[in-house]
Each structure stands twice: as C-alpha cells, then as structure tokens.
Short mmCIF file of C-alpha atoms in Angstrom, two decimals:
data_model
loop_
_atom_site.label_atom_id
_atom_site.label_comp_id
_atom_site.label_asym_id
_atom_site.label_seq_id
_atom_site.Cartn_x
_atom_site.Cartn_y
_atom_site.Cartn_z
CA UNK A 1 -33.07 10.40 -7.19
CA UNK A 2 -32.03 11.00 -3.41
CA UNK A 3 -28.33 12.51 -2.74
CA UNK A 4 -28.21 9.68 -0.80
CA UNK A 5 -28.59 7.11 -3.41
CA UNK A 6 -26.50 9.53 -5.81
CA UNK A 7 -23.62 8.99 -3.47
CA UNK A 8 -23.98 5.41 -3.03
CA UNK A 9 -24.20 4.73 -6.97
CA UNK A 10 -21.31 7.11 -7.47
CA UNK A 11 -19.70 4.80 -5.27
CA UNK A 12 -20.75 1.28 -6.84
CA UNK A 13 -19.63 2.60 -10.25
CA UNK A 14 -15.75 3.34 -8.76
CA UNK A 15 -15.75 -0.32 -8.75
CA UNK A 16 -17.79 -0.51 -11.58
CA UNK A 17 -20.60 -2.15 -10.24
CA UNK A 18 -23.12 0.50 -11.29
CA UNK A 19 -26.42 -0.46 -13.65
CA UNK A 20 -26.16 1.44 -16.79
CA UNK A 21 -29.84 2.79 -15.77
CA UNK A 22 -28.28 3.73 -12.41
CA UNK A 23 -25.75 5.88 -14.31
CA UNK A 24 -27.99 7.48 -16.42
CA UNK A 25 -30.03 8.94 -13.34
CA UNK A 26 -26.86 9.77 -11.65
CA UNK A 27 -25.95 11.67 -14.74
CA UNK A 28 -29.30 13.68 -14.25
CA UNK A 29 -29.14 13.93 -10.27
CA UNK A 30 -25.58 15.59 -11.12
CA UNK A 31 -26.96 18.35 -13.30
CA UNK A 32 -28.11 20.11 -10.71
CA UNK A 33 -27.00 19.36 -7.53
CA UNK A 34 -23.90 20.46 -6.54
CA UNK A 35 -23.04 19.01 -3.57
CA UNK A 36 -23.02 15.28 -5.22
CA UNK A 37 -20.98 16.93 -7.98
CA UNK A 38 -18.51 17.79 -5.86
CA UNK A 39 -18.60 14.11 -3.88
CA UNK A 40 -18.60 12.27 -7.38
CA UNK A 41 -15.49 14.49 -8.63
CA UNK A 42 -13.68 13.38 -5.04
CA UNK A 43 -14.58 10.51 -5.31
CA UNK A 44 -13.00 9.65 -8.46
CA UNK A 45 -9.91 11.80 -7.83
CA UNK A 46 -9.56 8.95 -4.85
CA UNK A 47 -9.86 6.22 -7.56
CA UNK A 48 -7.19 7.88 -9.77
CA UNK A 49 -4.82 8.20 -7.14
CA UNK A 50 -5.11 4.60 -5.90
CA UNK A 51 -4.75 3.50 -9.28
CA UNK A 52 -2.15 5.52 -10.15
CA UNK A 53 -0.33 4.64 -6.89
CA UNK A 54 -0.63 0.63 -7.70
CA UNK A 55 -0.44 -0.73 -3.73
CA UNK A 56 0.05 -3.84 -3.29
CA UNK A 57 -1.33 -5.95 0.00
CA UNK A 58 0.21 -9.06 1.56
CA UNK A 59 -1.99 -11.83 1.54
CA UNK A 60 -4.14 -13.30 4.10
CA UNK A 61 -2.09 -16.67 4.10
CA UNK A 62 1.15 -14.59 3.78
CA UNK A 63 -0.10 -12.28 7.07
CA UNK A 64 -0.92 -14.96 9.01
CA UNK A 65 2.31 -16.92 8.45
CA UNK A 66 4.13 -13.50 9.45
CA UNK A 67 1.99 -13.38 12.36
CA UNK A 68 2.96 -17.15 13.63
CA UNK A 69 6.32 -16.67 13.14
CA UNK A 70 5.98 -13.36 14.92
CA UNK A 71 4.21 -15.29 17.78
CA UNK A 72 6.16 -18.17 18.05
CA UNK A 73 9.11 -15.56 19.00
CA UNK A 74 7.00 -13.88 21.23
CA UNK A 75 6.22 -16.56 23.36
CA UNK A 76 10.15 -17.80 23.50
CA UNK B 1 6.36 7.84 30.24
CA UNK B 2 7.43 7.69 26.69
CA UNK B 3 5.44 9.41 24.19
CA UNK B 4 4.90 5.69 21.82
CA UNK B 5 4.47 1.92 22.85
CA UNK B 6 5.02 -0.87 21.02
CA UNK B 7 2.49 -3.67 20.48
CA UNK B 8 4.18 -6.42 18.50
CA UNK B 9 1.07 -8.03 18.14
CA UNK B 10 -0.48 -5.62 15.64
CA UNK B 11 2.35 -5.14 13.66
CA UNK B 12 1.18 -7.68 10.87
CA UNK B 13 -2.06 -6.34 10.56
CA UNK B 14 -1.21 -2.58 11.00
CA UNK B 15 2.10 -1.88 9.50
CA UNK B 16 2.85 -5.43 6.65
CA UNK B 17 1.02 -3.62 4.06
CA UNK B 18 3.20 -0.44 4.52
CA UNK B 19 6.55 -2.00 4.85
CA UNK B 20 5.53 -4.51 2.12
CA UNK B 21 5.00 -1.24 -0.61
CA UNK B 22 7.85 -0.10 0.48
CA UNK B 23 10.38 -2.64 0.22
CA UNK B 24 8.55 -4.20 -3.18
CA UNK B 25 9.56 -0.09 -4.97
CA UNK B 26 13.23 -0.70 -3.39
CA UNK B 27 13.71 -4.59 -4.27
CA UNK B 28 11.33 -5.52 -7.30
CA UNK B 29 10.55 -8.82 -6.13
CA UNK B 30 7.56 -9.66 -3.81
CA UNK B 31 9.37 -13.09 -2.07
CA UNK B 32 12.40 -10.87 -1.22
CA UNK B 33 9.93 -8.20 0.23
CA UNK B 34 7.92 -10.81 2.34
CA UNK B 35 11.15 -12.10 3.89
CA UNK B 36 12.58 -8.83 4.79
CA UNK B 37 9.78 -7.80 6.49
CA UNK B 38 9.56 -11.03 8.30
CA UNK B 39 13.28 -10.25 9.23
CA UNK B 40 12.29 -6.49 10.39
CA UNK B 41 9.41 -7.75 12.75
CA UNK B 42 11.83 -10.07 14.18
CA UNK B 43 14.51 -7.56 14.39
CA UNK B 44 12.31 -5.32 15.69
CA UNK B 45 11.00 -7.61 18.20
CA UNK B 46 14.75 -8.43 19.85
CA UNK B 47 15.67 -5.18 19.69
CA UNK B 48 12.13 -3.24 21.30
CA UNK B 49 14.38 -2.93 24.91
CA UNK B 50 16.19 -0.23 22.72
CA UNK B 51 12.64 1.60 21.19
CA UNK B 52 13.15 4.71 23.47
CA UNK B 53 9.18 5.89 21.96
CA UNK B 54 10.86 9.25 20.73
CA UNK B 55 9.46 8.38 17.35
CA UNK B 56 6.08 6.51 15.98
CA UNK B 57 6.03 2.49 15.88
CA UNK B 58 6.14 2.41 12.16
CA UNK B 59 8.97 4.79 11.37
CA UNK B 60 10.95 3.01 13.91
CA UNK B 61 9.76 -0.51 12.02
CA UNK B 62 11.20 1.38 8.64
CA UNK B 63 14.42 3.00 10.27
CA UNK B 64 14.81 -1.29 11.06
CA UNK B 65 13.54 -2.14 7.46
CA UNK B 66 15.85 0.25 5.75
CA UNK B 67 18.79 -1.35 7.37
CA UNK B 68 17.73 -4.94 6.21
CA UNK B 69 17.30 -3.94 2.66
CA UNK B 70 20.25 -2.61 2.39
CA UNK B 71 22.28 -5.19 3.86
CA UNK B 72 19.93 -7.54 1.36
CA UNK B 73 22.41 -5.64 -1.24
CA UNK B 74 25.24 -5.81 0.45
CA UNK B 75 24.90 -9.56 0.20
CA UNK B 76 23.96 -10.39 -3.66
CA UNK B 77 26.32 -6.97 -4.46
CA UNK B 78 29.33 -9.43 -3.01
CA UNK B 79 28.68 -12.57 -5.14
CA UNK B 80 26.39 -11.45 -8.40
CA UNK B 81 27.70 -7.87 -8.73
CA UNK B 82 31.43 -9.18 -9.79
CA UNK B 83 30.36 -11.39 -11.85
CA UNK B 84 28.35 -9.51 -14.10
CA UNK B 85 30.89 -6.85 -14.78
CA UNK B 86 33.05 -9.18 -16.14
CA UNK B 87 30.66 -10.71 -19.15
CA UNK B 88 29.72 -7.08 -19.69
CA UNK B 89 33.26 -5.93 -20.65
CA UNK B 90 35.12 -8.80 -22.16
CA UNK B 91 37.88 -7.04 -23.08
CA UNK B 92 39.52 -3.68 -23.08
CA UNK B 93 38.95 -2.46 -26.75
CA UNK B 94 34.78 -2.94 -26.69
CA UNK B 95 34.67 -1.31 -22.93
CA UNK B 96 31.80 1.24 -23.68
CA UNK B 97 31.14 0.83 -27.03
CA UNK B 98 27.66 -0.95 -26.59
CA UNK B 99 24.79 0.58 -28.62
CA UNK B 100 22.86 0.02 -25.62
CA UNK B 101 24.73 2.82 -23.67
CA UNK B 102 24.27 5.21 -26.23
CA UNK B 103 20.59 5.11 -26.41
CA UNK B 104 18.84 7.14 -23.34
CA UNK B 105 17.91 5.40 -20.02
CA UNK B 106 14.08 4.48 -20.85
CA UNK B 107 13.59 3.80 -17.03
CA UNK B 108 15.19 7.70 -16.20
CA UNK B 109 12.17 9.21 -17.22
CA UNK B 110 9.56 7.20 -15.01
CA UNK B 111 12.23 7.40 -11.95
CA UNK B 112 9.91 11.01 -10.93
CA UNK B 113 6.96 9.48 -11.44
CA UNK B 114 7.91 6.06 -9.29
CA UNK B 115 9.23 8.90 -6.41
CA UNK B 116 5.79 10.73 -6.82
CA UNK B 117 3.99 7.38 -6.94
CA UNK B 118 6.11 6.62 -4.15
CA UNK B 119 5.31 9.64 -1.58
CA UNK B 120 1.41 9.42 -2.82
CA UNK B 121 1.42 5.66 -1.50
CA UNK B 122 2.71 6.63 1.74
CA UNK B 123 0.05 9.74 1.79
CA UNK B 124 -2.38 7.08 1.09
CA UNK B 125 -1.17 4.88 3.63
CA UNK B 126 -1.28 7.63 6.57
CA UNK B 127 -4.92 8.33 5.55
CA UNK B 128 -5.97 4.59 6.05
CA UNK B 129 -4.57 4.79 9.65
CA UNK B 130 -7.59 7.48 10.06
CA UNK B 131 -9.65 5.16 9.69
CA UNK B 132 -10.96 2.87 12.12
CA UNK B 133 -9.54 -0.73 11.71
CA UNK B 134 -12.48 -2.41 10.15
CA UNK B 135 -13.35 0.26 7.63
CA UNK B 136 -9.70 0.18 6.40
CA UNK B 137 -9.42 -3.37 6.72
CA UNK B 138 -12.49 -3.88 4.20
CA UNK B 139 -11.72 -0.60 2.47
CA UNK B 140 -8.41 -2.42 1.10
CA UNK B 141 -10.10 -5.75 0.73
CA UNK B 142 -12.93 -4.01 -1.50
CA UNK B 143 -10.14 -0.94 -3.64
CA UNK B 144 -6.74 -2.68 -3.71
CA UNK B 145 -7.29 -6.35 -4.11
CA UNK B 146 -10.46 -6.35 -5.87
CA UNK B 147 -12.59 -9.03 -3.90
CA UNK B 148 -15.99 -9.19 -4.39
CA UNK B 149 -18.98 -7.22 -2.41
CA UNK B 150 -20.44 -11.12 -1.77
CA UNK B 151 -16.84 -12.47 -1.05
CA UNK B 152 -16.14 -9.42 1.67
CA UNK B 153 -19.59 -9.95 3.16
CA UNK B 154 -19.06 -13.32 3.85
CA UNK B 155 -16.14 -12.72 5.19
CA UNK B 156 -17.33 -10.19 7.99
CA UNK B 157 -21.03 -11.75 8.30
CA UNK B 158 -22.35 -8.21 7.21
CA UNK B 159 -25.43 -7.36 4.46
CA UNK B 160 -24.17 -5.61 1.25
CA UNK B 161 -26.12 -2.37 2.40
CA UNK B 162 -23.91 -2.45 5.65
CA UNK B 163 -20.96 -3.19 3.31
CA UNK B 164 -21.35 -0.20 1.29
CA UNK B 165 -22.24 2.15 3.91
CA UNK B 166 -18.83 1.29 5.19
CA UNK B 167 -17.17 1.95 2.33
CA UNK B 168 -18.92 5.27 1.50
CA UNK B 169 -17.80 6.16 4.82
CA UNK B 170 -14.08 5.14 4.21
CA UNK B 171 -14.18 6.92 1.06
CA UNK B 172 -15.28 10.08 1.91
CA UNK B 173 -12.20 9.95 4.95
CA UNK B 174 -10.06 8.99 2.41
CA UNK B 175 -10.82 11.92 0.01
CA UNK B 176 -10.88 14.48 2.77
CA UNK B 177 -7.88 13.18 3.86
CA UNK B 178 -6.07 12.97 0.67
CA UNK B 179 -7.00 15.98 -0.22
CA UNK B 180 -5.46 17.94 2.73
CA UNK B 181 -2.17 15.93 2.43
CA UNK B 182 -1.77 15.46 -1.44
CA UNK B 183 -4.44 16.30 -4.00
#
C-alpha cells in the first residue's frame, strides 16, 4: 500500500466508511511508516475533538430563510 | 480606511453556524437560538453606520448577539422567573428543606467540561475560516451533519475521488490548525 492510499483510507474510516480489508492493510502500511502514523494519530485526534465538541449547524432551509429575511431588509 | 468591512451578505453563510453554537450553549433551545440570530443580523444590519472596523465582523456580530441573549432573559426572567419561586417555597416553615438541595449539583461537575467544550468549538470554528469556503462548506456537510459521500457529491456535481481529496485536504488544515491553537 501507497502513503497515499494509507491517508485516504485513514480518512474513509473517520467516517467509518473503510472496508475491513482496507483496514487490515492500513494496519500493516502503519507498522512501518511513520509519517502515516503520525497523519492517522492527527487525524483521529481531529475526530475526537469534533466529537467531543458536539457542533451543531443550521440547516440549509433554516440558512436560507435567514438569508431572505436578511435580504428583504437589505433591499428596503 | 478602516482596518474591517462588513458584507451583510455573507453573514449567513460565514458566521450562522458560529453564532448558532454559541447561543444554543447559552439558551438550550435551538428555535430560541435561530431567532436570536435572525434578530442579531438584523440588528447588526441597522446598526453597521456605527461598525467603526476596529474589531473583526464576527466579534462585532457576537458583541450584538450577546446583548440579544441577554435581553432574551431579561424578558422570560420578568414573567416566568416570579412565578416559579412561589410554587417552590409554599410556605415559610419548608423554605430549604427540599432533599433535592441537599444532594450535590449533578450539572456542577460538567459546567468545566461545557466551558472547555465551549472554547474548543470556537478553536474549531477559527480553524474552518482557514479554509477556503468550499472545503469548509463540504468539510461540515461531510464531519458535523453526517450526509452522505453520494448525497454531498450530488450536491456540488463533483466525483467521490474529488470529494475526498477535498476532505483530506480540509483535514489535514484542520489538524495543523488545531493543533497549534488547542491540542
């Protein structure tokens, strides 16, 4: 396996949308290389802390209603 | 020349998200939270003659938001604060002699953690305006609200490939980021 494609599984599986397979030869690429160890260990320090830190987004509908109402005083 | 502008056009799209986390921590309830901010943009919006651009657009949007939530207390304080004292303590005799007072404050211990959640969000918050627009736009599509890889495609008219590339990107800004400022 490619760094490359080490990264971009580590990536799938923070939203868990890894293969098992694809795991398992992340697992290996990990053993010794060291620079995707370190990207894998960032990466899911980022997960934790956007977990932990439980945002919440406005919805599209919601935005866009802001947005009119924003507009309609805009144009006043 | 002042130093900031305002452009009350991208306030929805660049700051709702922000002032939304914000006010939902300091109100609990996400239809009081969506109104206030309404009433900040507007606020904000009459009052932009006065923005002097000494400080950024969005602390300026908070110094208004901060203002509204508190007279949003002010006003259910007046009506639904009385009242409530009154069924508490019926009488003179059982004034603070509930069992419930006696046991400790379960929410006390979290209030550190909801202050430390609170300053990471914000951390997190200042990282995404790193980012280019569309990479944070689809980074918080993708992390926070969970859509889909097909639904976000879609969406943008981009390949999967092109989605995650995007994403890699975002993350790896993000991390850096984070990293400097929190972790």
């Amino acid at each position: 396996m490619k760094c490359e494609n080490a990264n971009h599984v580590c990536d799938k599986s923070q939203y868990k949308e890894s293969s098992f397979l694809e795991r398992v030869k992340l697992t290996i690429h990990l053993i010794y290389c060291s620079a995707c160890r370190k990207y894998t260990a960032r990466n899911k320090k980022l997960s934790n802390a956007l977990k932990t830190s439980d945002l919440k987004t406005i919805s599209k509908e919601d935005k866009n209603g802001l947005k009119e109402r924003l507009h309609q005083e805009m144009t006043k | 020349m002042p130093k900031h502008q305002l452009y009350p056009e991208t306030w929805v799209d660049k700051y709702s998200d922000y002032l939304f986390n914000f006010t939902i921590s300091r109100v609990n309830n996400s239809e009081i939270a969506k109104d206030l901010i309404s009433e900040t943009f507007l606020a904000g919006l009459k009052s932009k003659d006065n923005f002097k651009g000494e400080a950024s657009e969005r602390t300026w949007l908070i110094s208004i938001l901060k203002r509204k939530i508190i007279d949003h207390y002010r006003k259910i304080n007046s009506n639904k604060g009385k009242a409530e004292v009154r069924i508490t303590y019926k009488d003179d005799e059982s004034e603070g002699d509930w069992l419930e007072e006696r046991v400790s404050d379960p929410f006390g211990k979290t209030a550190e953690d909801k202050i430390e959640n609170e300053e990471l969000g914000q951390a997190i918050f200042s990282c995404l305006d790193s980012l280019n627009e569309k990479q944070a736009t689809i980074f918080k599509m993708k992390t926070i609200d969970g859509f889909d890889t097909e639904a976000i495609c879609n969406e943008y008219n981009i390949t999967a490939s092109n989605l995650w590339v995007i994403i890699h990107r975002a993350r790896k800004a993000m991390a850096e980021c984070l990293e400097k400022n929190w972790l």
